[in-house]
PDB file of C-alpha atoms in Angstrom:
ATOM      1  CA  UNK A 927     -13.229 102.471 -10.909  1.00 65.00           C
ATOM      2  CA  UNK A 928     -16.134 104.861 -10.392  1.00 69.00           C
ATOM      3  CA  UNK A 929     -18.075 106.130 -13.380  1.00 76.00           C
ATOM      4  CA  UNK A 930     -16.826 109.704 -12.821  1.00 72.00           C
ATOM      5  CA  UNK A 931     -13.241 108.468 -12.756  1.00 75.00           C
ATOM      6  CA  UNK A 932     -13.845 106.417 -15.899  1.00 84.00           C
ATOM      7  CA  UNK A 933     -15.230 109.444 -17.740  1.00 84.00           C
ATOM      8  CA  UNK A 934     -12.139 111.409 -16.757  1.00 80.00           C
ATOM      9  CA  UNK A 935      -9.902 108.590 -17.976  1.00 85.00           C
ATOM     10  CA  UNK A 936     -11.818 108.519 -21.256  1.00 89.00           C
ATOM     11  CA  UNK A 937     -11.233 112.257 -21.700  1.00 84.00           C
ATOM     12  CA  UNK A 938      -7.536 111.790 -21.013  1.00 83.00           C
ATOM     13  CA  UNK A 939      -7.404 108.956 -23.532  1.00 88.00           C
ATOM     14  CA  UNK A 940      -9.055 111.150 -26.178  1.00 88.00           C
ATOM     15  CA  UNK A 941      -6.497 113.898 -25.574  1.00 83.00           C
ATOM     16  CA  UNK A 942      -3.632 111.515 -26.284  1.00 85.00           C
ATOM     17  CA  UNK A 943      -4.897 110.947 -29.813  1.00 85.00           C
ATOM     18  CA  UNK A 944      -4.564 113.626 -32.491  1.00 79.00           C
ATOM     19  CA  UNK A 945      -6.563 111.566 -34.991  1.00 87.00           C
ATOM     20  CA  UNK A 946      -9.846 109.632 -34.723  1.00 90.00           C
ATOM     21  CA  UNK A 947      -9.551 106.578 -32.496  1.00 92.00           C
ATOM     22  CA  UNK A 948     -11.789 103.528 -32.604  1.00 93.00           C
ATOM     23  CA  UNK A 949     -14.123 102.601 -29.791  1.00 91.00           C
ATOM     24  CA  UNK A 950     -12.391  99.226 -29.583  1.00 93.00           C
ATOM     25  CA  UNK A 951      -9.023 100.900 -28.976  1.00 92.00           C
ATOM     26  CA  UNK A 952     -10.527 103.059 -26.230  1.00 93.00           C
ATOM     27  CA  UNK A 953     -12.219 100.060 -24.653  1.00 92.00           C
ATOM     28  CA  UNK A 954      -8.953  98.152 -24.620  1.00 92.00           C
ATOM     29  CA  UNK A 955      -7.075 101.088 -23.076  1.00 90.00           C
ATOM     30  CA  UNK A 956      -9.628 101.575 -20.294  1.00 90.00           C
ATOM     31  CA  UNK A 957     -10.324  97.874 -19.755  1.00 91.00           C
ATOM     32  CA  UNK A 958     -14.073  98.120 -20.305  1.00 93.00           C
ATOM     33  CA  UNK A 959     -16.543  96.820 -22.854  1.00 93.00           C
ATOM     34  CA  UNK A 960     -17.157  98.494 -26.201  1.00 92.00           C
ATOM     35  CA  UNK A 961     -20.767  99.039 -25.131  1.00 92.00           C
ATOM     36  CA  UNK A 962     -19.571 100.949 -22.052  1.00 94.00           C
ATOM     37  CA  UNK A 963     -17.344 103.159 -24.218  1.00 92.00           C
ATOM     38  CA  UNK A 964     -20.227 104.058 -26.498  1.00 93.00           C
ATOM     39  CA  UNK A 965     -22.430 104.845 -23.484  1.00 92.00           C
ATOM     40  CA  UNK A 966     -19.726 106.995 -21.884  1.00 92.00           C
ATOM     41  CA  UNK A 967     -19.161 108.891 -25.143  1.00 92.00           C
ATOM     42  CA  UNK A 968     -22.865 109.763 -25.211  1.00 91.00           C
ATOM     43  CA  UNK A 969     -22.653 110.910 -21.574  1.00 89.00           C
ATOM     44  CA  UNK A 970     -19.720 113.209 -22.375  1.00 88.00           C
ATOM     45  CA  UNK A 971     -21.570 114.602 -25.375  1.00 87.00           C
ATOM     46  CA  UNK A 972     -24.568 115.360 -23.141  1.00 85.00           C
ATOM     47  CA  UNK A 973     -22.252 117.302 -20.803  1.00 79.00           C
ATOM     48  CA  UNK A 974     -20.963 119.439 -23.659  1.00 81.00           C
ATOM     49  CA  UNK A 975     -17.992 117.534 -25.023  1.00 83.00           C
ATOM     50  CA  UNK A 976     -17.563 118.063 -28.777  1.00 86.00           C
ATOM     51  CA  UNK A 977     -16.897 114.483 -29.862  1.00 89.00           C
ATOM     52  CA  UNK A 978     -17.128 113.801 -33.575  1.00 89.00           C
ATOM     53  CA  UNK A 979     -17.314 110.398 -35.214  1.00 86.00           C
ATOM     54  CA  UNK A 980     -19.315 107.216 -35.124  1.00 82.00           C
ATOM     55  CA  UNK A 981     -19.022 103.525 -34.403  1.00 81.00           C
ATOM     56  CA  UNK A 982     -16.878 101.704 -36.950  1.00 80.00           C
ATOM     57  CA  UNK A 983     -15.220 104.934 -38.103  1.00 83.00           C
ATOM     58  CA  UNK A 984     -13.616 106.387 -34.997  1.00 91.00           C
ATOM     59  CA  UNK A 985     -14.037 109.284 -32.597  1.00 92.00           C
ATOM     60  CA  UNK A 986     -12.118 112.500 -31.941  1.00 91.00           C
ATOM     61  CA  UNK A 987     -12.492 115.060 -29.151  1.00 87.00           C
ATOM     62  CA  UNK A 988     -12.274 118.711 -30.131  1.00 84.00           C
ATOM     63  CA  UNK A 989     -10.113 120.775 -27.730  1.00 77.00           C
ATOM     64  CA  UNK A 990     -11.491 123.018 -25.022  1.00 71.00           C
ATOM     65  CA  UNK A 991     -13.741 120.744 -22.976  1.00 67.00           C
ATOM     66  CA  UNK A 992     -13.156 120.149 -19.263  1.00 62.00           C
ATOM     67  CA  UNK A 993     -15.298 117.756 -17.256  1.00 55.00           C
ATOM     68  CA  UNK A 994     -16.578 119.608 -14.163  1.00 57.00           C
ATOM     69  CA  UNK A 995     -15.676 119.453 -11.349  1.00 54.00           C
ATOM     70  CA  UNK A 996     -11.980 119.386 -12.180  1.00 58.00           C
ATOM     71  CA  UNK A 997     -10.574 116.096 -10.858  1.00 64.00           C
ATOM     72  CA  UNK A 998      -7.049 114.853 -10.208  1.00 72.00           C
ATOM     73  CA  UNK A 999      -5.640 111.738  -8.612  1.00 73.00           C
ATOM     74  CA  UNK A1000      -3.475 112.058  -5.485  1.00 77.00           C
ATOM     75  CA  UNK A1001      -0.353 111.459  -7.581  1.00 83.00           C
ATOM     76  CA  UNK A1002      -1.421 114.144 -10.067  1.00 82.00           C
ATOM     77  CA  UNK A1003      -1.979 116.616  -7.212  1.00 83.00           C
ATOM     78  CA  UNK A1004       1.506 115.947  -5.848  1.00 86.00           C
ATOM     79  CA  UNK A1005       3.008 116.263  -9.334  1.00 89.00           C
ATOM     80  CA  UNK A1006       1.343 119.663  -9.776  1.00 88.00           C
ATOM     81  CA  UNK A1007       2.543 120.928  -6.397  1.00 89.00           C
ATOM     82  CA  UNK A1008       6.094 119.646  -6.850  1.00 91.00           C
ATOM     83  CA  UNK A1009       6.288 120.997 -10.395  1.00 92.00           C
ATOM     84  CA  UNK A1010       5.055 124.446  -9.398  1.00 91.00           C
ATOM     85  CA  UNK A1011       7.477 124.561  -6.461  1.00 89.00           C
ATOM     86  CA  UNK A1012      10.364 123.603  -8.728  1.00 90.00           C
ATOM     87  CA  UNK A1013       9.464 126.284 -11.269  1.00 91.00           C
ATOM     88  CA  UNK A1014       9.124 128.864  -8.490  1.00 86.00           C
ATOM     89  CA  UNK A1015      12.605 128.038  -7.159  1.00 84.00           C
ATOM     90  CA  UNK A1016      14.566 127.329 -10.343  1.00 85.00           C
ATOM     91  CA  UNK A1017      13.330 129.804 -12.947  1.00 87.00           C
ATOM     92  CA  UNK A1018      13.032 133.562 -13.354  1.00 88.00           C
ATOM     93  CA  UNK A1019      10.671 135.578 -11.174  1.00 88.00           C
ATOM     94  CA  UNK A1020       7.824 136.073 -13.707  1.00 91.00           C
ATOM     95  CA  UNK A1021       7.701 132.374 -14.556  1.00 91.00           C
ATOM     96  CA  UNK A1022       7.882 131.418 -10.882  1.00 90.00           C
ATOM     97  CA  UNK A1023       4.982 133.730 -10.083  1.00 92.00           C
ATOM     98  CA  UNK A1024       3.022 132.281 -13.005  1.00 92.00           C
ATOM     99  CA  UNK A1025       3.462 128.800 -11.493  1.00 91.00           C
ATOM    100  CA  UNK A1026       2.116 130.019  -8.142  1.00 90.00           C
ATOM    101  CA  UNK A1027      -0.824 131.739  -9.842  1.00 89.00           C
ATOM    102  CA  UNK A1028      -1.673 128.610 -11.832  1.00 87.00           C
ATOM    103  CA  UNK A1029      -1.760 126.540  -8.642  1.00 86.00           C
ATOM    104  CA  UNK A1030      -4.094 129.062  -7.006  1.00 85.00           C
ATOM    105  CA  UNK A1031      -6.443 128.883 -10.017  1.00 81.00           C
ATOM    106  CA  UNK A1032      -6.443 125.080  -9.915  1.00 80.00           C
ATOM    107  CA  UNK A1033      -7.152 125.113  -6.166  1.00 80.00           C
ATOM    108  CA  UNK A1034     -10.136 127.417  -6.712  1.00 76.00           C
ATOM    109  CA  UNK A1035     -12.024 124.819  -8.767  1.00 71.00           C
ATOM    110  CA  UNK A1036     -11.042 121.642  -6.903  1.00 74.00           C
ATOM    111  CA  UNK A1037     -13.409 119.844  -4.529  1.00 71.00           C
ATOM    112  CA  UNK A1038     -12.487 120.466  -0.850  1.00 75.00           C
ATOM    113  CA  UNK A1039     -10.900 117.043  -0.262  1.00 69.00           C
ATOM    114  CA  UNK A1040      -8.569 117.432  -3.261  1.00 71.00           C
ATOM    115  CA  UNK A1041      -7.820 121.069  -2.441  1.00 76.00           C
ATOM    116  CA  UNK A1042      -6.505 119.906   0.934  1.00 78.00           C
ATOM    117  CA  UNK A1043      -3.980 117.767  -0.935  1.00 74.00           C
ATOM    118  CA  UNK A1044      -2.473 120.919  -2.460  1.00 78.00           C
ATOM    119  CA  UNK A1045      -1.922 122.508   0.937  1.00 77.00           C
ATOM    120  CA  UNK A1046      -0.697 119.352   2.660  1.00 79.00           C
ATOM    121  CA  UNK A1047       1.746 118.023   0.039  1.00 79.00           C
ATOM    122  CA  UNK A1048       4.996 116.855   1.638  1.00 84.00           C
ATOM    123  CA  UNK A1049       7.081 116.870  -1.563  1.00 84.00           C
ATOM    124  CA  UNK A1050       9.735 119.564  -1.363  1.00 83.00           C
ATOM    125  CA  UNK A1051      12.303 121.108  -3.724  1.00 86.00           C
ATOM    126  CA  UNK A1052      15.872 121.115  -2.441  1.00 81.00           C
ATOM    127  CA  UNK A1053      18.226 124.101  -2.696  1.00 77.00           C
ATOM    128  CA  UNK A1054      19.818 124.786  -6.058  1.00 72.00           C
ATOM    129  CA  UNK A1055      21.940 127.369  -7.826  1.00 67.00           C
ATOM    130  CA  UNK A1056      20.564 130.892  -7.864  1.00 66.00           C
ATOM    131  CA  UNK A1057      20.105 132.758 -11.130  1.00 66.00           C
ATOM    132  CA  UNK A1058      23.299 134.422 -12.275  1.00 63.00           C
ATOM    133  CA  UNK A1059      23.334 138.130 -13.075  1.00 55.00           C
ATOM    134  CA  UNK A1060      23.378 137.441 -16.822  1.00 56.00           C
ATOM    135  CA  UNK A1061      20.228 135.366 -16.561  1.00 67.00           C
ATOM    136  CA  UNK A1062      17.990 138.321 -15.785  1.00 76.00           C
ATOM    137  CA  UNK A1063      17.092 138.323 -19.483  1.00 88.00           C
ATOM    138  CA  UNK A1064      15.317 134.946 -19.279  1.00 92.00           C
ATOM    139  CA  UNK A1065      11.823 136.508 -19.591  1.00 93.00           C
ATOM    140  CA  UNK A1066      12.998 138.346 -22.737  1.00 94.00           C
ATOM    141  CA  UNK A1067      14.428 135.124 -24.146  1.00 95.00           C
ATOM    142  CA  UNK A1068      11.232 133.209 -23.427  1.00 94.00           C
ATOM    143  CA  UNK A1069       9.204 135.903 -25.169  1.00 95.00           C
ATOM    144  CA  UNK A1070      11.517 135.790 -28.199  1.00 96.00           C
ATOM    145  CA  UNK A1071      11.035 132.012 -28.392  1.00 96.00           C
ATOM    146  CA  UNK A1072       7.249 132.390 -28.275  1.00 94.00           C
ATOM    147  CA  UNK A1073       7.258 135.110 -30.946  1.00 95.00           C
ATOM    148  CA  UNK A1074       9.946 133.365 -33.042  1.00 96.00           C
ATOM    149  CA  UNK A1075      12.210 136.420 -33.064  1.00 97.00           C
ATOM    150  CA  UNK A1076      15.911 136.470 -33.824  1.00 97.00           C
ATOM    151  CA  UNK A1077      18.274 137.459 -31.023  1.00 97.00           C
ATOM    152  CA  UNK A1078      21.572 139.272 -31.412  1.00 97.00           C
ATOM    153  CA  UNK A1079      23.794 138.325 -28.490  1.00 96.00           C
ATOM    154  CA  UNK A1080      27.296 138.993 -27.243  1.00 96.00           C
ATOM    155  CA  UNK A1081      28.428 135.619 -25.975  1.00 96.00           C
ATOM    156  CA  UNK A1082      31.462 134.609 -23.906  1.00 95.00           C
ATOM    157  CA  UNK A1083      32.747 131.036 -24.257  1.00 91.00           C
ATOM    158  CA  UNK A1084      34.212 128.979 -21.408  1.00 90.00           C
ATOM    159  CA  UNK A1085      37.559 130.773 -21.847  1.00 92.00           C
ATOM    160  CA  UNK A1086      35.984 134.226 -21.759  1.00 90.00           C
ATOM    161  CA  UNK A1087      36.372 134.915 -25.483  1.00 94.00           C
ATOM    162  CA  UNK A1088      33.461 137.026 -26.706  1.00 95.00           C
ATOM    163  CA  UNK A1089      31.725 136.834 -30.092  1.00 95.00           C
ATOM    164  CA  UNK A1090      28.627 138.482 -31.498  1.00 96.00           C
ATOM    165  CA  UNK A1091      26.018 136.026 -32.735  1.00 96.00           C
ATOM    166  CA  UNK A1092      22.616 136.129 -34.386  1.00 97.00           C
ATOM    167  CA  UNK A1093      20.603 133.171 -33.172  1.00 98.00           C
ATOM    168  CA  UNK A1094      17.125 131.728 -33.697  1.00 98.00           C
ATOM    169  CA  UNK A1095      16.017 130.572 -30.229  1.00 97.00           C
ATOM    170  CA  UNK A1096      13.748 127.525 -30.231  1.00 97.00           C
ATOM    171  CA  UNK A1097      13.850 126.206 -26.640  1.00 96.00           C
ATOM    172  CA  UNK A1098      15.106 126.988 -23.154  1.00 95.00           C
ATOM    173  CA  UNK A1099      16.320 124.200 -20.858  1.00 93.00           C
ATOM    174  CA  UNK A1100      16.469 124.641 -17.080  1.00 89.00           C
ATOM    175  CA  UNK A1101      19.199 122.661 -15.333  1.00 86.00           C
ATOM    176  CA  UNK A1102      20.119 122.951 -11.660  1.00 80.00           C
ATOM    177  CA  UNK A1103      23.415 124.651 -12.478  1.00 81.00           C
ATOM    178  CA  UNK A1104      22.620 126.397 -15.758  1.00 86.00           C
ATOM    179  CA  UNK A1105      19.894 127.600 -18.113  1.00 91.00           C
ATOM    180  CA  UNK A1106      20.615 126.712 -21.726  1.00 94.00           C
ATOM    181  CA  UNK A1107      19.165 128.150 -24.937  1.00 96.00           C
ATOM    182  CA  UNK A1108      18.728 125.801 -27.882  1.00 97.00           C
ATOM    183  CA  UNK A1109      19.128 127.876 -31.042  1.00 97.00           C
ATOM    184  CA  UNK A1110      20.167 127.952 -34.663  1.00 97.00           C
ATOM    185  CA  UNK A1111      23.369 130.005 -34.908  1.00 97.00           C
ATOM    186  CA  UNK A1112      23.839 132.023 -38.095  1.00 97.00           C
ATOM    187  CA  UNK A1113      27.589 132.274 -37.456  1.00 95.00           C
ATOM    188  CA  UNK A1114      28.042 128.489 -37.280  1.00 95.00           C
ATOM    189  CA  UNK A1115      25.184 127.674 -39.659  1.00 96.00           C
ATOM    190  CA  UNK A1116      24.086 124.938 -37.279  1.00 96.00           C
ATOM    191  CA  UNK A1117      22.341 124.314 -33.971  1.00 97.00           C
ATOM    192  CA  UNK A1118      24.208 125.419 -30.876  1.00 96.00           C
ATOM    193  CA  UNK A1119      23.577 125.542 -27.135  1.00 96.00           C
ATOM    194  CA  UNK A1120      24.157 128.806 -25.281  1.00 96.00           C
ATOM    195  CA  UNK A1121      24.366 129.169 -21.509  1.00 94.00           C
ATOM    196  CA  UNK A1122      22.239 132.136 -20.469  1.00 93.00           C
ATOM    197  CA  UNK A1123      24.758 133.192 -17.820  1.00 91.00           C
ATOM    198  CA  UNK A1124      27.400 133.745 -20.528  1.00 93.00           C
ATOM    199  CA  UNK A1125      25.298 136.206 -22.498  1.00 94.00           C
ATOM    200  CA  UNK A1126      26.863 139.646 -21.972  1.00 93.00           C
ATOM    201  CA  UNK A1127      24.428 141.580 -24.112  1.00 93.00           C
ATOM    202  CA  UNK A1128      21.157 140.819 -25.890  1.00 95.00           C
ATOM    203  CA  UNK A1129      18.881 142.484 -28.413  1.00 96.00           C
ATOM    204  CA  UNK A1130      15.584 141.193 -29.817  1.00 96.00           C
ATOM    205  CA  UNK A1131      15.322 141.745 -33.558  1.00 96.00           C
ATOM    206  CA  UNK A1132      12.146 143.183 -35.065  1.00 93.00           C
ATOM    207  CA  UNK A1133      11.825 140.432 -37.661  1.00 90.00           C
ATOM    208  CA  UNK A1134      11.181 136.771 -37.047  1.00 94.00           C
ATOM    209  CA  UNK A1135      13.386 133.950 -38.204  1.00 96.00           C
ATOM    210  CA  UNK A1136      12.489 132.353 -41.549  1.00 94.00           C
ATOM    211  CA  UNK A1137      11.503 128.863 -40.375  1.00 93.00           C
ATOM    212  CA  UNK A1138       8.741 127.784 -38.021  1.00 94.00           C
ATOM    213  CA  UNK A1139       9.884 127.016 -34.496  1.00 95.00           C
ATOM    214  CA  UNK A1140       8.229 123.588 -34.563  1.00 93.00           C
ATOM    215  CA  UNK A1141      10.216 122.626 -37.670  1.00 95.00           C
ATOM    216  CA  UNK A1142      13.480 123.811 -36.130  1.00 96.00           C
ATOM    217  CA  UNK A1143      12.704 121.947 -32.926  1.00 95.00           C
ATOM    218  CA  UNK A1144      12.119 118.741 -34.829  1.00 95.00           C
ATOM    219  CA  UNK A1145      15.383 119.182 -36.754  1.00 95.00           C
ATOM    220  CA  UNK A1146      17.274 119.749 -33.501  1.00 96.00           C
ATOM    221  CA  UNK A1147      15.700 116.667 -31.904  1.00 94.00           C
ATOM    222  CA  UNK A1148      16.673 114.563 -34.906  1.00 93.00           C
ATOM    223  CA  UNK A1149      20.251 115.843 -34.714  1.00 92.00           C
ATOM    224  CA  UNK A1150      20.476 115.116 -30.986  1.00 90.00           C
ATOM    225  CA  UNK A1151      18.989 111.661 -31.545  1.00 88.00           C
ATOM    226  CA  UNK A1152      21.530 110.912 -34.281  1.00 87.00           C
ATOM    227  CA  UNK A1153      24.373 112.081 -32.030  1.00 82.00           C
ATOM    228  CA  UNK A1154      23.185 109.843 -29.196  1.00 83.00           C
ATOM    229  CA  UNK A1155      22.881 106.849 -31.517  1.00 83.00           C
ATOM    230  CA  UNK A1156      26.439 107.390 -32.777  1.00 80.00           C
ATOM    231  CA  UNK A1157      27.730 107.586 -29.214  1.00 79.00           C
ATOM    232  CA  UNK A1158      25.846 104.433 -28.279  1.00 79.00           C
ATOM    233  CA  UNK A1159      27.067 102.536 -31.335  1.00 78.00           C
ATOM    234  CA  UNK A1160      30.628 103.670 -30.700  1.00 71.00           C
ATOM    235  CA  UNK A1161      30.525 102.484 -27.112  1.00 53.00           C
ATOM    236  CA  UNK A1162      29.331  99.073 -28.252  1.00 47.00           C
ATOM    237  CA  UNK A1163      32.372  98.496 -30.456  1.00 37.00           C
TER     238      UNK A1163
END
């Protein structure tokens, strides 16, 4: 591994840790000596990386630093291209355009040999279901999730029965055949999943919902995990 590649790997390792990490742990992860880790940390500091800590205590990288020039492996390049193509084909128009714009910005700062990998990628996205008419509100839903705003929706179930709901949207899942909102439903007093193509009407409320989105997301994940464990345990009987 070249020194430049090792420095990039060290940065990536730092970003995986939210708390101070020991030099020994970093050395073990990268497969180098502790002395090399300390030397590389000093090199990153000299290039502007805000790394706090000391030997025997641990180190932490403050966010915001990018090692120039921006470097990616061939697999990472292909992942970026494939991911942006998928988003462009499977999501709403603003998000698809954002994916294309992001790829253009990445290409602008890549070295020429890596930039060629963006243009020459052979990974393609196959055809999928087009957005239904009711899914034109996806940009509004995404904005409500970001701003933690309640939504009032008119929602039709699988049988076509319509109810009015007030929901707290926390996530939006993109499947090939459907786009699904994860939300707390005030009517059911529990988490529910709503297909975007069954929303007949939508209004964003002026006030936010009372809990933080991150807390709600964690609660939903715990509920889903419990449900999966019960299903697994039941199948083992």
